[in-house]
Tab-separated table of C-alpha atoms and ligand atoms in Angstrom:
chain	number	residue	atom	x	y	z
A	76	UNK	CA	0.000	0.000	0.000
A	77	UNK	CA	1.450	3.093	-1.042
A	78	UNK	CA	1.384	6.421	1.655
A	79	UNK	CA	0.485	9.889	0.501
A	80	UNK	CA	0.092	12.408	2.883
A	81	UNK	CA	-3.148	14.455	3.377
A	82	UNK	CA	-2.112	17.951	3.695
A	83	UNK	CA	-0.844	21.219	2.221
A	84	UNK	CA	1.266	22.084	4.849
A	85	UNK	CA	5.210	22.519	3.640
A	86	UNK	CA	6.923	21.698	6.808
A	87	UNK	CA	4.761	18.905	7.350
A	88	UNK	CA	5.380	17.510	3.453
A	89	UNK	CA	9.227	17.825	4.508
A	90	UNK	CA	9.143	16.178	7.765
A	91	UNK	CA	7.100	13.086	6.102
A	92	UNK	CA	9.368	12.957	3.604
A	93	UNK	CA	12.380	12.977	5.238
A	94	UNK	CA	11.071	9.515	6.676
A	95	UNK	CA	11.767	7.958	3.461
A	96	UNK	CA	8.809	6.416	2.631
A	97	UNK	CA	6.930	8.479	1.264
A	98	UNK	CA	4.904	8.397	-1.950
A	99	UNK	CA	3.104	11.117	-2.959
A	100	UNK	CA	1.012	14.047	-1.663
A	101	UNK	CA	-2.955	14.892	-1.331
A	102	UNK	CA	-3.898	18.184	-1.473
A	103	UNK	CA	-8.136	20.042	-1.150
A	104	UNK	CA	-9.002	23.794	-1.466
A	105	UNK	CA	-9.907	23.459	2.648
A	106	UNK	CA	-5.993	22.060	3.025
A	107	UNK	CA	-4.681	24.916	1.186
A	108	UNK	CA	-6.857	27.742	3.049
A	109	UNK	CA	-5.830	26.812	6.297
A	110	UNK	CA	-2.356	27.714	4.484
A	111	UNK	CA	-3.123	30.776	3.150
A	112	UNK	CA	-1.291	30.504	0.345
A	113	UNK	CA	-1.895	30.730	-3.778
A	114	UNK	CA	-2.912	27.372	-4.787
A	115	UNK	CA	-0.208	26.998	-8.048
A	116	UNK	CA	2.259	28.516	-5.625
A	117	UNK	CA	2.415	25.921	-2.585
A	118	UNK	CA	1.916	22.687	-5.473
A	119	UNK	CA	5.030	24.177	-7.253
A	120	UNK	CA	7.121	24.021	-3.953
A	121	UNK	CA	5.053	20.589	-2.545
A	122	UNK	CA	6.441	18.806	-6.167
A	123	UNK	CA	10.078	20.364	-5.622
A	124	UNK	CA	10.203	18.231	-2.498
A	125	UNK	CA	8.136	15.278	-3.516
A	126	UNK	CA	8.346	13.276	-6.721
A	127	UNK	CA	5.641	10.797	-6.796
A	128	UNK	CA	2.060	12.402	-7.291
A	129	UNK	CA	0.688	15.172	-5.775
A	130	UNK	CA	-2.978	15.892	-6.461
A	131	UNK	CA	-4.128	19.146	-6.914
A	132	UNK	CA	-7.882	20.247	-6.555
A	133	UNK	CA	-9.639	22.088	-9.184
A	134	UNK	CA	-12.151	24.633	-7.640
A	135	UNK	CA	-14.510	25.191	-10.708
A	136	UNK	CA	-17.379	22.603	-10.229
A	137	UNK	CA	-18.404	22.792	-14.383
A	138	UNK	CA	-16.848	21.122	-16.811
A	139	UNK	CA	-15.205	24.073	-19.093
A	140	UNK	CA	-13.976	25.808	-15.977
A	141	UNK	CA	-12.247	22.278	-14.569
A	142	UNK	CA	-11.017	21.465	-18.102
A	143	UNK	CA	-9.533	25.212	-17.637
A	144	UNK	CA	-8.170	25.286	-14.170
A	145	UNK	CA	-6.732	21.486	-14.432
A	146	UNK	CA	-5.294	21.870	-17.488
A	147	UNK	CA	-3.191	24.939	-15.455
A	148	UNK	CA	-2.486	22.636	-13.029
A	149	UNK	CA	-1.377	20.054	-14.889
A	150	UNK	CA	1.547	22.413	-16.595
A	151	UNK	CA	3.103	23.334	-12.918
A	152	UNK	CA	4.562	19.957	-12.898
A	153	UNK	CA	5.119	16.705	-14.426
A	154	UNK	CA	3.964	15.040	-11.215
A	155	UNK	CA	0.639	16.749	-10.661
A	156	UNK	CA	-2.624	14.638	-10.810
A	157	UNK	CA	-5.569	16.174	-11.439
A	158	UNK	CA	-8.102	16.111	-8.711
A	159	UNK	CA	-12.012	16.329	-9.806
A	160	UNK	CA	-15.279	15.801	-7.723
A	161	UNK	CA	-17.298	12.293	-7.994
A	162	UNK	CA	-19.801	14.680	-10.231
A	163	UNK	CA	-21.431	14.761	-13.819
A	164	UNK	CA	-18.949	17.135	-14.734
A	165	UNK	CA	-16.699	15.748	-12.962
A	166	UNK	CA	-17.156	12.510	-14.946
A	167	UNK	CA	-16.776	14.182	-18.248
A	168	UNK	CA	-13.637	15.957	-17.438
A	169	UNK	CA	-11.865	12.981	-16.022
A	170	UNK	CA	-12.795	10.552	-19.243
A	171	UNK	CA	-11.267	14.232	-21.288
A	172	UNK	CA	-8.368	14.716	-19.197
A	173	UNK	CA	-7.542	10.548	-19.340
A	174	UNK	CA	-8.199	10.878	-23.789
A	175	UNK	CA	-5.468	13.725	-23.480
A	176	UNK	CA	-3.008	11.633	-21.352
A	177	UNK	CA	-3.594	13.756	-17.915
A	178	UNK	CA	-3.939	11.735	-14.938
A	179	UNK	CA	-6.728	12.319	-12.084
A	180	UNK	CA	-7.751	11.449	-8.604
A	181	UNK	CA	-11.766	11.420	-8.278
A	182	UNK	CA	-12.634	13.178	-5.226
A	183	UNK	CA	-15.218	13.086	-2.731
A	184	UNK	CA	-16.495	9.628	-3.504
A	185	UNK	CA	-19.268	7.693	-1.304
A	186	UNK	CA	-20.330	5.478	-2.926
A	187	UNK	CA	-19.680	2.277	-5.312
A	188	UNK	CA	-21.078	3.272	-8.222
A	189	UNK	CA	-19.194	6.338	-8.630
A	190	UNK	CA	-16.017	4.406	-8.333
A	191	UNK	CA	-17.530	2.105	-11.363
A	192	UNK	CA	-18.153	4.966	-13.337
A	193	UNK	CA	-14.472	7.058	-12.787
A	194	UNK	CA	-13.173	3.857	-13.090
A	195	UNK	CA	-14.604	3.496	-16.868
A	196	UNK	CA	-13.748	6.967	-17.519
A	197	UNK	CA	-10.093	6.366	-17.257
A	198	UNK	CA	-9.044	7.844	-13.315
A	199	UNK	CA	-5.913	6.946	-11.996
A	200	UNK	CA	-6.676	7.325	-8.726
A	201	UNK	CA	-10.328	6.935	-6.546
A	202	UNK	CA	-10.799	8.425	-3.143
A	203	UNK	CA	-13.055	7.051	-1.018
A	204	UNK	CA	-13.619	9.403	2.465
A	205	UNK	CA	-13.482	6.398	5.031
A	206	UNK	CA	-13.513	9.014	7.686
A	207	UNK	CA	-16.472	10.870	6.378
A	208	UNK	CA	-18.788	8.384	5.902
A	209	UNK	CA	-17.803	6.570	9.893
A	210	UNK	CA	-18.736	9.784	10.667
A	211	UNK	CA	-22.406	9.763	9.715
A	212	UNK	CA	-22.792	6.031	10.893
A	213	UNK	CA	-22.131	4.281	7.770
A	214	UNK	CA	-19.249	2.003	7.249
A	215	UNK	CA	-15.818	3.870	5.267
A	216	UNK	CA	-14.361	0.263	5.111
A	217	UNK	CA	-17.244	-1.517	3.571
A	218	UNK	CA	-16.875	1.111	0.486
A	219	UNK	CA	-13.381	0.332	0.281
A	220	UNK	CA	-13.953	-3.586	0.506
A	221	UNK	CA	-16.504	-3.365	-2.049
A	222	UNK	CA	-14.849	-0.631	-4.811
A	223	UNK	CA	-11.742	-3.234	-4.321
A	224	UNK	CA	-13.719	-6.525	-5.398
A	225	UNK	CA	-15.424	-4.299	-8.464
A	226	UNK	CA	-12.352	-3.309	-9.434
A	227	UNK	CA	-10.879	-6.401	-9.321
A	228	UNK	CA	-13.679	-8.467	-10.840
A	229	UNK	CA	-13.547	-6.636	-14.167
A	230	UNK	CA	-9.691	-5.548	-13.821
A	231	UNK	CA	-10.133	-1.809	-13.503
A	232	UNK	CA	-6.617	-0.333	-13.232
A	233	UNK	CA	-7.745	3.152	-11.334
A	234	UNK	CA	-5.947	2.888	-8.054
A	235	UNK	CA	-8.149	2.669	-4.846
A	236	UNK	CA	-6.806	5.524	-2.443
A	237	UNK	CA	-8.411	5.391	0.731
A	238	UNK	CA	-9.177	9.183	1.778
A	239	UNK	CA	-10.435	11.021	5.162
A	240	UNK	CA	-8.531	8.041	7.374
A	241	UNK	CA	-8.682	9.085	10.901
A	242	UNK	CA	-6.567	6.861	12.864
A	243	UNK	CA	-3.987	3.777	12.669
A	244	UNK	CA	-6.708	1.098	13.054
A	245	UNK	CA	-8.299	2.744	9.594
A	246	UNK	CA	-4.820	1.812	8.067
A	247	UNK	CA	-4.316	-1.845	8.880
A	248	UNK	CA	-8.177	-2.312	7.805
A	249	UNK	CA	-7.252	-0.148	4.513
A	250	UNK	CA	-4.042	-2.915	4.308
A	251	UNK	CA	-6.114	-5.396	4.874
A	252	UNK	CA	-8.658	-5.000	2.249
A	253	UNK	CA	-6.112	-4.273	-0.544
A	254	UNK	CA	-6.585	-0.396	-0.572
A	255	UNK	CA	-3.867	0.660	-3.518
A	256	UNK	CA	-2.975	4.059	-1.437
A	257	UNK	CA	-3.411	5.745	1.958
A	258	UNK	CA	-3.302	9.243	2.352
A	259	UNK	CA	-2.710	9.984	5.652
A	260	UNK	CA	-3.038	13.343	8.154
A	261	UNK	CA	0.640	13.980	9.257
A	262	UNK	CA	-0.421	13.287	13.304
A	263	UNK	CA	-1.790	9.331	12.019
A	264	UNK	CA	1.885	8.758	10.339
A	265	UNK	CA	3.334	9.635	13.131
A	266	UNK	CA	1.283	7.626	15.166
A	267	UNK	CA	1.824	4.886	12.964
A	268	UNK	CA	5.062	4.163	14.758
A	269	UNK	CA	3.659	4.426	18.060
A	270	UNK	CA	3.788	1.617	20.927
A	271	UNK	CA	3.738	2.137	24.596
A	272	UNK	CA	5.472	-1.425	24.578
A	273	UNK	CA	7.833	-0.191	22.163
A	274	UNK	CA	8.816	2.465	24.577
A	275	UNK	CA	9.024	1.016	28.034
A	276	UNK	CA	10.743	-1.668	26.517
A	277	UNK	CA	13.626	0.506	24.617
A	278	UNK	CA	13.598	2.394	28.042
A	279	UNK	CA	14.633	-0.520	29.469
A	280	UNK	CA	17.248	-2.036	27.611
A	281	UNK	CA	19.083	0.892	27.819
A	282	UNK	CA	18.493	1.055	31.430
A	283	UNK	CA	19.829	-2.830	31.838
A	284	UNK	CA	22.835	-2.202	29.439
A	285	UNK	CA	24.002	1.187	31.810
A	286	UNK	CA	23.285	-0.479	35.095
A	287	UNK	CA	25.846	-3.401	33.681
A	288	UNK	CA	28.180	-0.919	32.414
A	289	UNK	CA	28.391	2.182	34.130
A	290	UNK	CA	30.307	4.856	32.535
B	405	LIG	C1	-8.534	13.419	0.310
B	405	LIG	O1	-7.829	13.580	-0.648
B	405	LIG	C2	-8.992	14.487	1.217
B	405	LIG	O2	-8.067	15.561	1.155
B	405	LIG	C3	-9.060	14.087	2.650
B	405	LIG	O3	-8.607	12.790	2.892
B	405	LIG	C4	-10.253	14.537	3.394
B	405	LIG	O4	-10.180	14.108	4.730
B	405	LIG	P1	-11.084	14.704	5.898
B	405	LIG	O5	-12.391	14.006	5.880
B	405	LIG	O6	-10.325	14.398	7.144
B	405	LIG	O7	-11.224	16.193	5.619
């Protein structure tokens, strides 16, 4: 399963990357308010850190205007997947964007039939909100199950990327059920390491090794 983070946040992108196992970046227009920051601006310094690819939101929700504003996005790197709502328009500007060789990550999507649908219009990537949908009571893992064994039963290549993951638990279910990519809030990688176990126990090996050999 491949790791993107979910943020637009440079020092964040930096830090993750510096771990070494990083594979590409996530980005929404609510990411890159909380920056503050021009849109084409903070993607052109997220894809000088980070080669693999880094999706990039349009904000137009009709077709000409996300035809117009992806195609910009598209030229700020090589790297840059188009991202486009689970939407009618949506739909038509990913099957456009795949014809002209531009790759995209369909956004916001809650169901299976949408991932049917991107899927025959040529995405690269799908994004499921787990998160979202635990939120309202419904089960994010059961979409992600269920897009997997679609996609897999009639040998869809658009990569399932498992979006809106809260926690580590959501991650060994999303490994588990053969998610493609998780894109993950920079506090859930880091907890991703994290054992109590793992630290008492560390604690204490160092604590037997200096009470053995002083000094
Ligand atoms: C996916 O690409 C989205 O940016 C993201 O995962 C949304 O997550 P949230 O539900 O935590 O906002």
């Amino acid at each position: 399963m491949d790791l993107y983070i979910d943020t637009a946040n440079l020092d964040e992108i930096k830090a993750a990357n510096d771990l070494g196992i990083l594979d590409g970046v996530t980005t929404n227009p609510s990411l890159i308010a909380k920056e503050k920051i021009d849109y084409g601006k903070r993607l052109a310094q997220i894809c000088e850190v980070v080669k693999g690819p880094v999706s990039a939101e349009v904000i137009a929700t009709d077709f000409d205007g996300m035809m117009r504003e992806g195609r910009e996005r598209a030229k700020i790197a090589p790297n840059i997947v188009v991202k486009l709502p689970c939407t009618i328009d949506g739909l038509k500007a990913c099957k456009a964007f795949s014809d002209e060789g531009v790759k995209t990550n369909l956004t916001l999507c809650f169901q299976v039939m949408q991932a049917w649908m991107v899927a025959k219009a040529g995405a690269f990537l799908v994004s499921p909100f787990i998160g979202r949908l635990d939120d309202v009571s419904e089960d994010g893992m059961d979409l992600i199950q269920k897009i997997r064994q679609v996609y897999d039963n009639y040998g869809f290549p658009t990569k399932v990327l498992a979006a809106s993951v809260r926690h580590p638990n959501h991650m060994v279910q999303c490994a588990l059920a053969g998610a493609d990519v998780a894109t993950v809030p920079f506090n859930v990688i880091q907890q991703l390491l994290k054992h109590p176990l793992t630290d008492a126990g560390l604690e204490k090996f160092i604590a037997d090794y200096k009470k053995a050999f002083p000094g």
